[in-house]
PDB file of C-alpha atoms and ligand atoms in Angstrom:
ATOM      1  CA  MET A   1     -98.270  93.098 -63.070  1.00 37.00           C
ATOM      2  CA  MET A   2     -99.291  90.656 -60.388  1.00 39.00           C
ATOM      3  CA  ASP A   3     -97.032  90.566 -57.312  1.00 40.00           C
ATOM      4  CA  ASP A   4     -98.050  87.204 -56.195  1.00 44.00           C
ATOM      5  CA  ALA A   5     -97.266  84.404 -58.748  1.00 41.00           C
ATOM      6  CA  ARG A   6     -99.961  82.125 -57.064  1.00 41.00           C
ATOM      7  CA  LEU A   7    -102.574  84.535 -58.415  1.00 50.00           C
ATOM      8  CA  THR A   8    -101.759  83.838 -62.080  1.00 52.00           C
ATOM      9  CA  PRO A   9    -104.526  82.235 -63.891  1.00 67.00           C
ATOM     10  CA  GLY A  10    -102.247  79.325 -64.624  1.00 56.00           C
ATOM     11  CA  ARG A  11    -101.653  78.666 -60.930  1.00 47.00           C
ATOM     12  CA  ARG A  12    -104.705  79.925 -59.103  1.00 46.00           C
ATOM     13  CA  ALA A  13    -104.800  80.632 -55.509  1.00 39.00           C
ATOM     14  CA  VAL A  14    -107.214  78.594 -53.277  1.00 38.00           C
ATOM     15  CA  LEU A  15    -110.597  80.199 -53.573  1.00 38.00           C
ATOM     16  CA  SER A  16    -112.043  80.630 -50.174  1.00 37.00           C
ATOM     17  CA  GLY A  17    -115.626  80.079 -49.552  1.00 35.00           C
ATOM     18  CA  LEU A  18    -117.765  82.065 -52.019  1.00 35.00           C
ATOM     19  CA  ALA A  19    -118.752  81.351 -55.501  1.00 37.00           C
ATOM     20  CA  GLY A  20    -118.808  78.112 -57.422  1.00 39.00           C
ATOM     21  CA  SER A  21    -119.794  75.900 -54.430  1.00 40.00           C
ATOM     22  CA  ALA A  22    -122.870  78.008 -53.853  1.00 39.00           C
ATOM     23  CA  GLY A  23    -123.851  77.270 -57.419  1.00 40.00           C
ATOM     24  CA  LEU A  24    -124.565  80.693 -58.720  1.00 45.00           C
ATOM     25  CA  ALA A  25    -123.059  83.080 -56.114  1.00 44.00           C
ATOM     26  CA  LEU A  26    -122.449  85.797 -58.745  1.00 50.00           C
ATOM     27  CA  THR A  27    -122.052  89.034 -57.075  1.00 53.00           C
ATOM     28  CA  GLY A  28    -122.577  92.477 -58.693  1.00 55.00           C
ATOM     29  CA  CYS A  29    -124.124  93.136 -61.955  1.00 60.00           C
ATOM     30  CA  GLN A  30    -123.363  96.163 -64.281  1.00 65.00           C
ATOM     31  CA  GLU A  31    -123.371  97.250 -67.938  1.00 68.00           C
ATOM     32  CA  ASN A  32    -119.665  96.807 -68.653  1.00 72.00           C
ATOM     33  CA  PRO A  33    -116.704  95.084 -67.060  1.00 75.00           C
ATOM     34  CA  PRO A  34    -115.313  97.170 -64.335  1.00 70.00           C
ATOM     35  CA  THR A  35    -111.468  98.002 -64.143  1.00 65.00           C
ATOM     36  CA  TYR A  36    -111.346  98.032 -60.302  1.00 64.00           C
ATOM     37  CA  GLY A  37    -109.687 101.549 -60.120  1.00 58.00           C
ATOM     38  CA  ASN A  38    -106.549 100.241 -61.689  1.00 63.00           C
ATOM     39  CA  LEU A  39    -105.229 102.968 -64.072  1.00 59.00           C
ATOM     40  CA  LEU A  40    -103.608 100.431 -66.386  1.00 60.00           C
ATOM     41  CA  ARG A  41    -106.997  98.636 -66.805  1.00 64.00           C
ATOM     42  CA  ILE A  42    -108.466 101.720 -68.361  1.00 65.00           C
ATOM     43  CA  GLY A  43    -106.601 100.542 -71.388  1.00 69.00           C
ATOM     44  CA  ASP A  44    -108.630  97.353 -71.358  1.00 73.00           C
ATOM     45  CA  ASN A  45    -111.761  99.246 -72.098  1.00 74.00           C
ATOM     46  CA  LEU A  46    -109.871 101.148 -74.832  1.00 74.00           C
ATOM     47  CA  THR A  47    -108.482  97.880 -76.252  1.00 76.00           C
ATOM     48  CA  TYR A  48    -111.902  96.163 -76.003  1.00 80.00           C
ATOM     49  CA  GLN A  49    -113.512  98.986 -77.878  1.00 78.00           C
ATOM     50  CA  ALA A  50    -110.867  99.453 -80.476  1.00 79.00           C
ATOM     51  CA  GLN A  51    -110.579  95.777 -81.251  1.00 77.00           C
ATOM     52  CA  ARG A  52    -114.381  95.469 -81.495  1.00 77.00           C
ATOM     53  CA  LEU A  53    -114.439  98.549 -83.835  1.00 78.00           C
ATOM     54  CA  LEU A  54    -111.465  97.356 -85.945  1.00 76.00           C
ATOM     55  CA  LEU A  55    -112.033  93.718 -86.325  1.00 73.00           C
ATOM     56  CA  PRO A  56    -114.930  92.379 -88.287  1.00 73.00           C
ATOM     57  CA  ALA A  57    -117.044  90.388 -85.836  1.00 70.00           C
ATOM     58  CA  ARG A  58    -116.418  87.236 -87.864  1.00 73.00           C
ATOM     59  CA  SER A  59    -112.674  87.543 -88.668  1.00 88.00           C
ATOM     60  CA  LEU A  60    -111.257  84.183 -87.949  1.00 93.00           C
ATOM     61  CA  ALA A  61    -108.208  83.408 -85.883  1.00 96.00           C
ATOM     62  CA  ARG A  62    -105.357  81.771 -88.015  1.00 97.00           C
ATOM     63  CA  GLU A  63    -105.742  77.980 -88.551  1.00 98.00           C
ATOM     64  CA  TYR A  64    -102.625  75.680 -88.890  1.00 98.00           C
ATOM     65  CA  ASP A  65    -101.901  72.373 -90.506  1.00 98.00           C
ATOM     66  CA  ARG A  66    -101.780  69.137 -88.739  1.00 98.00           C
ATOM     67  CA  SER A  67     -98.042  69.198 -89.104  1.00 98.00           C
ATOM     68  CA  ASP A  68     -97.913  72.321 -87.016  1.00 98.00           C
ATOM     69  CA  ILE A  69     -99.407  70.658 -83.929  1.00 98.00           C
ATOM     70  CA  SER A  70     -97.067  70.978 -80.978  1.00 98.00           C
ATOM     71  CA  ASN A  71     -96.737  69.657 -77.440  1.00 98.00           C
ATOM     72  CA  MET A  72     -99.152  71.483 -75.091  1.00 98.00           C
ATOM     73  CA  PRO A  73     -98.675  71.475 -71.395  1.00 98.00           C
ATOM     74  CA  ALA A  74    -101.735  71.162 -69.203  1.00 98.00           C
ATOM     75  CA  VAL A  75    -101.486  74.105 -66.741  1.00 97.00           C
ATOM     76  CA  GLY A  76    -103.702  75.604 -64.006  1.00 97.00           C
ATOM     77  CA  THR A  77    -106.232  72.994 -62.766  1.00 98.00           C
ATOM     78  CA  THR A  78    -105.415  69.628 -64.197  1.00 98.00           C
ATOM     79  CA  ASP A  79    -107.824  67.554 -62.121  1.00 98.00           C
ATOM     80  CA  PRO A  80    -110.744  69.361 -60.362  1.00 98.00           C
ATOM     81  CA  GLY A  81    -111.476  66.095 -58.562  1.00 98.00           C
ATOM     82  CA  ASP A  82    -108.004  65.883 -56.777  1.00 98.00           C
ATOM     83  CA  PRO A  83    -108.363  67.126 -53.147  1.00 98.00           C
ATOM     84  CA  LYS A  84    -104.611  67.935 -53.281  1.00 97.00           C
ATOM     85  CA  SER A  85    -104.961  70.386 -55.975  1.00 96.00           C
ATOM     86  CA  GLU A  86    -104.801  73.917 -54.772  1.00 94.00           C
ATOM     87  CA  THR A  87    -107.931  74.725 -56.787  1.00 95.00           C
ATOM     88  CA  PHE A  88    -109.951  71.883 -55.328  1.00 97.00           C
ATOM     89  CA  ASP A  89    -113.602  72.907 -54.712  1.00 97.00           C
ATOM     90  CA  PRO A  90    -114.959  70.945 -51.728  1.00 98.00           C
ATOM     91  CA  GLN A  91    -118.491  70.919 -53.195  1.00 98.00           C
ATOM     92  CA  LEU A  92    -117.744  70.525 -56.992  1.00 98.00           C
ATOM     93  CA  GLY A  93    -114.458  68.411 -56.763  1.00 98.00           C
ATOM     94  CA  PRO A  94    -116.258  65.345 -55.526  1.00 98.00           C
ATOM     95  CA  LEU A  95    -119.094  65.682 -58.042  1.00 98.00           C
ATOM     96  CA  TYR A  96    -116.385  65.840 -60.789  1.00 98.00           C
ATOM     97  CA  ASP A  97    -114.445  62.875 -59.579  1.00 98.00           C
ATOM     98  CA  ARG A  98    -117.735  60.857 -59.652  1.00 98.00           C
ATOM     99  CA  LEU A  99    -118.494  61.932 -63.153  1.00 98.00           C
ATOM    100  CA  ARG A 100    -114.954  61.306 -64.351  1.00 98.00           C
ATOM    101  CA  ARG A 101    -115.156  57.746 -62.795  1.00 98.00           C
ATOM    102  CA  GLY A 102    -118.256  57.057 -64.834  1.00 98.00           C
ATOM    103  CA  GLY A 103    -116.662  58.011 -68.008  1.00 98.00           C
ATOM    104  CA  PHE A 104    -118.620  61.309 -67.933  1.00 98.00           C
ATOM    105  CA  ALA A 105    -121.714  59.221 -69.024  1.00 98.00           C
ATOM    106  CA  ASP A 106    -123.720  61.415 -66.380  1.00 98.00           C
ATOM    107  CA  TRP A 107    -122.073  64.796 -67.270  1.00 98.00           C
ATOM    108  CA  ARG A 108    -124.806  67.266 -68.091  1.00 98.00           C
ATOM    109  CA  LEU A 109    -124.373  70.983 -69.213  1.00 98.00           C
ATOM    110  CA  LEU A 110    -127.030  73.135 -68.219  1.00 98.00           C
ATOM    111  CA  ILE A 111    -127.724  76.378 -70.319  1.00 98.00           C
ATOM    112  CA  GLU A 112    -129.925  78.749 -68.486  1.00 98.00           C
ATOM    113  CA  GLY A 113    -130.457  82.449 -67.684  1.00 98.00           C
ATOM    114  CA  SER A 114    -131.694  84.899 -70.108  1.00 96.00           C
ATOM    115  CA  VAL A 115    -132.932  82.263 -72.545  1.00 96.00           C
ATOM    116  CA  ALA A 116    -136.477  81.177 -73.768  1.00 96.00           C
ATOM    117  CA  ARG A 117    -135.782  77.400 -73.153  1.00 96.00           C
ATOM    118  CA  PRO A 118    -133.107  76.368 -70.585  1.00 98.00           C
ATOM    119  CA  VAL A 119    -131.690  73.020 -71.763  1.00 98.00           C
ATOM    120  CA  SER A 120    -129.488  70.282 -70.297  1.00 98.00           C
ATOM    121  CA  LEU A 121    -127.213  68.668 -72.705  1.00 98.00           C
ATOM    122  CA  GLY A 122    -125.253  65.372 -72.267  1.00 98.00           C
ATOM    123  CA  LEU A 123    -122.000  64.691 -74.052  1.00 98.00           C
ATOM    124  CA  GLU A 124    -123.878  62.748 -76.849  1.00 98.00           C
ATOM    125  CA  ASP A 125    -126.268  65.676 -77.400  1.00 98.00           C
ATOM    126  CA  LEU A 126    -123.281  67.883 -77.938  1.00 98.00           C
ATOM    127  CA  LYS A 127    -121.864  65.550 -80.239  1.00 98.00           C
ATOM    128  CA  ARG A 128    -125.029  65.410 -82.431  1.00 97.00           C
ATOM    129  CA  LEU A 129    -124.849  69.267 -82.952  1.00 97.00           C
ATOM    130  CA  ALA A 130    -122.816  70.781 -85.748  1.00 96.00           C
ATOM    131  CA  ARG A 131    -119.132  69.737 -85.323  1.00 98.00           C
ATOM    132  CA  ARG A 132    -116.198  71.815 -86.102  1.00 98.00           C
ATOM    133  CA  THR A 133    -112.412  70.940 -86.045  1.00 98.00           C
ATOM    134  CA  GLN A 134    -109.772  73.554 -85.973  1.00 98.00           C
ATOM    135  CA  ILE A 135    -106.027  73.850 -85.389  1.00 98.00           C
ATOM    136  CA  THR A 136    -105.216  76.980 -83.558  1.00 98.00           C
ATOM    137  CA  ARG A 137    -102.489  78.478 -81.447  1.00 98.00           C
ATOM    138  CA  HIS A 138    -103.117  78.814 -77.791  1.00 98.00           C
ATOM    139  CA  THR A 139    -101.437  81.818 -76.077  1.00 98.00           C
ATOM    140  CA  CYS A 140    -100.879  81.662 -72.344  1.00 97.00           C
ATOM    141  CA  GLU A 141    -100.339  84.764 -70.416  1.00 95.00           C
ATOM    142  CA  GLU A 142     -97.306  83.074 -68.848  1.00 94.00           C
ATOM    143  CA  GLY A 143     -95.415  83.339 -72.069  1.00 95.00           C
ATOM    144  CA  TRP A 144     -95.753  80.134 -73.925  1.00 97.00           C
ATOM    145  CA  THR A 145     -97.876  79.220 -76.863  1.00 98.00           C
ATOM    146  CA  ALA A 146     -98.894  75.846 -78.371  1.00 98.00           C
ATOM    147  CA  ILE A 147    -100.764  74.583 -81.448  1.00 98.00           C
ATOM    148  CA  ALA A 148    -103.383  71.910 -81.123  1.00 98.00           C
ATOM    149  CA  GLU A 149    -106.354  70.581 -82.998  1.00 98.00           C
ATOM    150  CA  TRP A 150    -109.754  71.079 -81.236  1.00 98.00           C
ATOM    151  CA  THR A 151    -112.982  69.394 -82.163  1.00 98.00           C
ATOM    152  CA  GLY A 152    -116.350  70.407 -80.587  1.00 98.00           C
ATOM    153  CA  ALA A 153    -119.703  72.023 -81.100  1.00 98.00           C
ATOM    154  CA  PRO A 154    -119.725  75.624 -82.080  1.00 97.00           C
ATOM    155  CA  LEU A 155    -121.030  77.363 -78.848  1.00 97.00           C
ATOM    156  CA  MET A 156    -123.529  79.170 -81.229  1.00 96.00           C
ATOM    157  CA  ALA A 157    -125.252  75.743 -81.887  1.00 96.00           C
ATOM    158  CA  ALA A 158    -125.660  74.788 -78.162  1.00 97.00           C
ATOM    159  CA  LEU A 159    -126.891  78.395 -77.412  1.00 96.00           C
ATOM    160  CA  ALA A 160    -129.401  78.266 -80.279  1.00 96.00           C
ATOM    161  CA  LEU A 161    -131.196  75.326 -78.552  1.00 96.00           C
ATOM    162  CA  ALA A 162    -131.737  77.447 -75.459  1.00 96.00           C
ATOM    163  CA  ARG A 163    -132.784  80.446 -77.514  1.00 95.00           C
ATOM    164  CA  PRO A 164    -131.176  83.459 -75.874  1.00 95.00           C
ATOM    165  CA  ASN A 165    -133.471  86.424 -75.226  1.00 95.00           C
ATOM    166  CA  ALA A 166    -133.120  89.428 -77.401  1.00 92.00           C
ATOM    167  CA  GLY A 167    -131.473  91.430 -74.620  1.00 93.00           C
ATOM    168  CA  ALA A 168    -128.886  88.735 -73.910  1.00 95.00           C
ATOM    169  CA  ARG A 169    -125.341  90.265 -74.032  1.00 94.00           C
ATOM    170  CA  PHE A 170    -122.965  87.937 -72.088  1.00 96.00           C
ATOM    171  CA  VAL A 171    -122.484  84.135 -71.797  1.00 97.00           C
ATOM    172  CA  ASN A 172    -121.027  83.047 -68.421  1.00 98.00           C
ATOM    173  CA  PHE A 173    -119.291  79.948 -67.831  1.00 98.00           C
ATOM    174  CA  MET A 174    -118.808  77.842 -64.617  1.00 98.00           C
ATOM    175  CA  ALA A 175    -116.138  75.186 -64.192  1.00 98.00           C
ATOM    176  CA  TYR A 176    -115.718  72.233 -61.927  1.00 98.00           C
ATOM    177  CA  ASP A 177    -112.761  73.991 -60.133  1.00 98.00           C
ATOM    178  CA  GLY A 178    -115.022  76.807 -59.182  1.00 98.00           C
ATOM    179  CA  GLN A 179    -113.756  79.415 -61.869  1.00 98.00           C
ATOM    180  CA  ILE A 180    -116.319  81.504 -63.549  1.00 98.00           C
ATOM    181  CA  ASP A 181    -115.640  83.635 -66.474  1.00 98.00           C
ATOM    182  CA  SER A 182    -117.839  85.369 -69.283  1.00 97.00           C
ATOM    183  CA  ILE A 183    -117.500  86.429 -72.880  1.00 97.00           C
ATOM    184  CA  ASP A 184    -119.699  88.815 -74.868  1.00 95.00           C
ATOM    185  CA  MET A 185    -122.227  87.697 -77.535  1.00 94.00           C
ATOM    186  CA  ILE A 186    -119.796  88.646 -80.275  1.00 93.00           C
ATOM    187  CA  ASP A 187    -117.263  86.049 -79.203  1.00 95.00           C
ATOM    188  CA  ALA A 188    -120.063  83.540 -78.135  1.00 96.00           C
ATOM    189  CA  LEU A 189    -121.491  83.482 -81.605  1.00 94.00           C
ATOM    190  CA  HIS A 190    -118.033  83.540 -83.450  1.00 95.00           C
ATOM    191  CA  PRO A 191    -117.765  80.352 -85.617  1.00 95.00           C
ATOM    192  CA  GLN A 192    -114.421  79.260 -83.871  1.00 97.00           C
ATOM    193  CA  THR A 193    -115.770  79.548 -80.254  1.00 97.00           C
ATOM    194  CA  LEU A 194    -116.228  75.946 -79.533  1.00 98.00           C
ATOM    195  CA  LEU A 195    -117.459  73.735 -76.629  1.00 98.00           C
ATOM    196  CA  ALA A 196    -114.598  71.313 -77.399  1.00 99.00           C
ATOM    197  CA  TYR A 197    -114.753  67.713 -76.527  1.00 98.00           C
ATOM    198  CA  GLY A 198    -111.824  66.486 -78.656  1.00 98.00           C
ATOM    199  CA  MET A 199    -108.143  67.381 -78.845  1.00 98.00           C
ATOM    200  CA  ASN A 200    -105.699  66.153 -81.423  1.00 98.00           C
ATOM    201  CA  GLY A 201    -108.177  63.576 -82.582  1.00 98.00           C
ATOM    202  CA  ARG A 202    -109.078  62.100 -79.210  1.00 98.00           C
ATOM    203  CA  ASP A 203    -111.371  62.740 -76.397  1.00 98.00           C
ATOM    204  CA  LEU A 204    -110.375  65.799 -74.525  1.00 98.00           C
ATOM    205  CA  PRO A 205    -107.791  64.568 -72.013  1.00 98.00           C
ATOM    206  CA  LEU A 206    -108.343  65.051 -68.310  1.00 98.00           C
ATOM    207  CA  GLY A 207    -105.575  67.720 -67.831  1.00 98.00           C
ATOM    208  CA  HIS A 208    -106.930  69.788 -70.735  1.00 98.00           C
ATOM    209  CA  GLY A 209    -110.444  70.085 -69.387  1.00 98.00           C
ATOM    210  CA  ALA A 210    -112.375  66.814 -69.905  1.00 98.00           C
ATOM    211  CA  PRO A 211    -115.056  66.364 -70.824  1.00 98.00           C
ATOM    212  CA  VAL A 212    -115.614  69.760 -72.382  1.00 99.00           C
ATOM    213  CA  ARG A 213    -113.720  72.987 -72.498  1.00 99.00           C
ATOM    214  CA  LEU A 214    -114.311  76.352 -73.970  1.00 99.00           C
ATOM    215  CA  ARG A 215    -112.321  77.613 -76.926  1.00 98.00           C
ATOM    216  CA  VAL A 216    -112.196  81.289 -77.484  1.00 98.00           C
ATOM    217  CA  GLU A 217    -109.695  81.674 -80.262  1.00 97.00           C
ATOM    218  CA  ARG A 218    -109.299  85.381 -80.535  1.00 94.00           C
ATOM    219  CA  GLN A 219    -108.590  85.897 -76.781  1.00 96.00           C
ATOM    220  CA  ILE A 220    -105.681  84.984 -74.488  1.00 96.00           C
ATOM    221  CA  GLY A 221    -105.468  81.432 -73.149  1.00 98.00           C
ATOM    222  CA  TYR A 222    -107.101  81.877 -69.800  1.00 98.00           C
ATOM    223  CA  LYS A 223    -110.505  82.747 -71.453  1.00 98.00           C
ATOM    224  CA  SER A 224    -110.630  79.195 -72.720  1.00 98.00           C
ATOM    225  CA  LEU A 225    -112.292  77.813 -69.555  1.00 98.00           C
ATOM    226  CA  LYS A 226    -111.704  74.098 -68.839  1.00 98.00           C
ATOM    227  CA  PHE A 227    -114.024  71.503 -67.088  1.00 98.00           C
ATOM    228  CA  ILE A 228    -117.270  73.380 -68.081  1.00 98.00           C
ATOM    229  CA  ARG A 229    -120.245  72.496 -65.932  1.00 98.00           C
ATOM    230  CA  LYS A 230    -122.729  75.243 -66.553  1.00 98.00           C
ATOM    231  CA  ILE A 231    -123.623  78.161 -68.860  1.00 98.00           C
ATOM    232  CA  PHE A 232    -125.490  81.183 -67.726  1.00 98.00           C
ATOM    233  CA  VAL A 233    -126.762  83.665 -70.366  1.00 97.00           C
ATOM    234  CA  SER A 234    -127.102  87.282 -68.903  1.00 96.00           C
ATOM    235  CA  ASP A 235    -128.399  90.669 -70.221  1.00 95.00           C
ATOM    236  CA  HIS A 236    -125.731  92.519 -68.104  1.00 94.00           C
ATOM    237  CA  PHE A 237    -122.092  91.920 -67.228  1.00 95.00           C
ATOM    238  CA  VAL A 238    -121.909  89.786 -63.993  1.00 95.00           C
ATOM    239  CA  ASP A 239    -118.856  90.050 -61.812  1.00 95.00           C
ATOM    240  CA  PRO A 240    -118.131  86.572 -60.440  1.00 95.00           C
ATOM    241  CA  GLY A 241    -116.151  88.029 -57.497  1.00 95.00           C
ATOM    242  CA  LYS A 242    -113.412  85.655 -56.116  1.00 94.00           C
ATOM    243  CA  ALA A 243    -114.404  83.021 -58.644  1.00 96.00           C
ATOM    244  CA  GLY A 244    -113.268  85.222 -61.464  1.00 96.00           C
ATOM    245  CA  LEU A 245    -110.089  86.740 -62.638  1.00 93.00           C
ATOM    246  CA  ILE A 246    -110.718  90.507 -62.928  1.00 91.00           C
ATOM    247  CA  GLN A 247    -110.713  91.207 -59.222  1.00 90.00           C
ATOM    248  CA  SER A 248    -107.007  89.890 -59.194  1.00 90.00           C
ATOM    249  CA  GLY A 249    -106.091  92.379 -61.937  1.00 89.00           C
ATOM    250  CA  TRP A 250    -106.530  90.283 -65.069  1.00 92.00           C
ATOM    251  CA  ALA A 251    -108.245  91.761 -68.242  1.00 92.00           C
ATOM    252  CA  TRP A 252    -111.669  90.591 -68.822  1.00 93.00           C
ATOM    253  CA  TYR A 253    -111.261  91.257 -72.487  1.00 92.00           C
ATOM    254  CA  ASN A 254    -107.652  90.121 -73.762  1.00 91.00           C
ATOM    255  CA  GLY A 255    -107.847  89.905 -77.522  1.00 89.00           C
ATOM    256  CA  ILE A 256    -105.014  88.389 -79.446  1.00 88.00           C
TER     257      ILE A 256
HETATM  258  N1  LIG B   1    -111.243  75.707 -65.226  1.00 68.73           N
HETATM  259  C1  LIG B   1    -110.088  76.176 -65.702  1.00 68.73           C
HETATM  260  N2  LIG B   1    -109.828  76.681 -66.846  1.00 68.73           N
HETATM  261  C2  LIG B   1    -108.658  77.108 -67.193  1.00 68.73           C
HETATM  262  C3  LIG B   1    -107.584  77.177 -66.351  1.00 68.73           C
HETATM  263  C4  LIG B   1    -107.809  76.724 -65.031  1.00 68.73           C
HETATM  264  O1  LIG B   1    -106.990  76.794 -64.111  1.00 68.73           O
HETATM  265  N3  LIG B   1    -109.091  76.242 -64.600  1.00 68.73           N
HETATM  266  N4  LIG B   1    -106.339  77.787 -66.799  1.00 68.73           N
HETATM  267  C5  LIG B   1    -106.429  78.628 -67.880  1.00 68.73           C
HETATM  268  C6  LIG B   1    -105.128  78.968 -68.454  1.00 68.73           C
HETATM  269  S1  LIG B   1    -104.189  80.259 -67.577  1.00 68.73           S
HETATM  270  C7  LIG B   1    -104.592  78.388 -69.599  1.00 68.73           C
HETATM  271  S2  LIG B   1    -103.178  78.867 -70.321  1.00 68.73           S
HETATM  272  C8  LIG B   1    -105.312  77.289 -70.265  1.00 68.73           C
HETATM  273  C9  LIG B   1    -104.473  76.009 -70.260  1.00 68.73           C
HETATM  274  O2  LIG B   1    -104.980  75.019 -70.962  1.00 68.73           O
HETATM  275  P1  LIG B   1    -104.286  73.654 -70.940  1.00 68.73           P
HETATM  276  O3  LIG B   1    -104.152  73.186 -69.648  1.00 68.73           O
HETATM  277  O4  LIG B   1    -105.143  72.820 -71.947  1.00 68.73           O
HETATM  278  O5  LIG B   1    -102.854  73.910 -71.710  1.00 68.73           O
HETATM  279  O6  LIG B   1    -106.532  76.942 -69.526  1.00 68.73           O
HETATM  280  C10 LIG B   1    -107.254  78.052 -69.035  1.00 68.73           C
HETATM  281  N5  LIG B   1    -108.510  77.597 -68.575  1.00 68.73           N
HETATM  282 MO1  LIG B   2    -102.511  80.592 -69.015  1.00 68.73          MO
END
């Protein structure tokens, strides 16, 4: 596993230079997620292929009752606008802080890349799309789980507005702490994959990714990126370099 605890997704190391800040400093571009010469990582591709073969694309993650809802800690980045946070991004952080102070009235989500019609959606636009509420279990790689209720727009509904091209295979997400990650179209179009703006019946709290986070219910917790600012659809796998997790040894696909 990792020899430096600071590199766990839950407590990310300070990201030097690169990525996030430069907007779209995505490096590399290939067919499938690489394993970076890590022998153990070969299992990732096997796991990915096996899960994709064995699970029907639409099989749902288990959903729970209201009475199952438990306390959920906010971990990793809990305020991208806090300059004291070790994940503070000098370009994006102040932008986030300004948006938060304005109650996210000016927050916009850009969906671009391999799409017929790039769109920019505000919070109210997202709330006018189809709405889904689900009570699911979040599993963190650090060993804890928690059950919470999430409300949001199915990612599928937001993507549909932008009309992904026929060759589109991956959906990349950029967050206000500079993190970038991606999922494949199977997860992107899954009915439980949400752009969540509500948690346990309230607006998504700051620590949990306000105003909008991703929920990817059939993968490990670090795939549910918080503080989403931009979506980039791509025909090929894009390695986000230092802004991503895979170069630190974390699996790109981590199905649960
Ligand atoms: N942008 C961003 N998203 C993130 C993280 C982060 O540090 N930054 N941490 C991840 C990890 S490791 C987990 S377990 C969950 C934690 O979500 P929570 O803070 O709502 O419990 O968010 C994930 N998404
Ligand atoms: Mo995590």
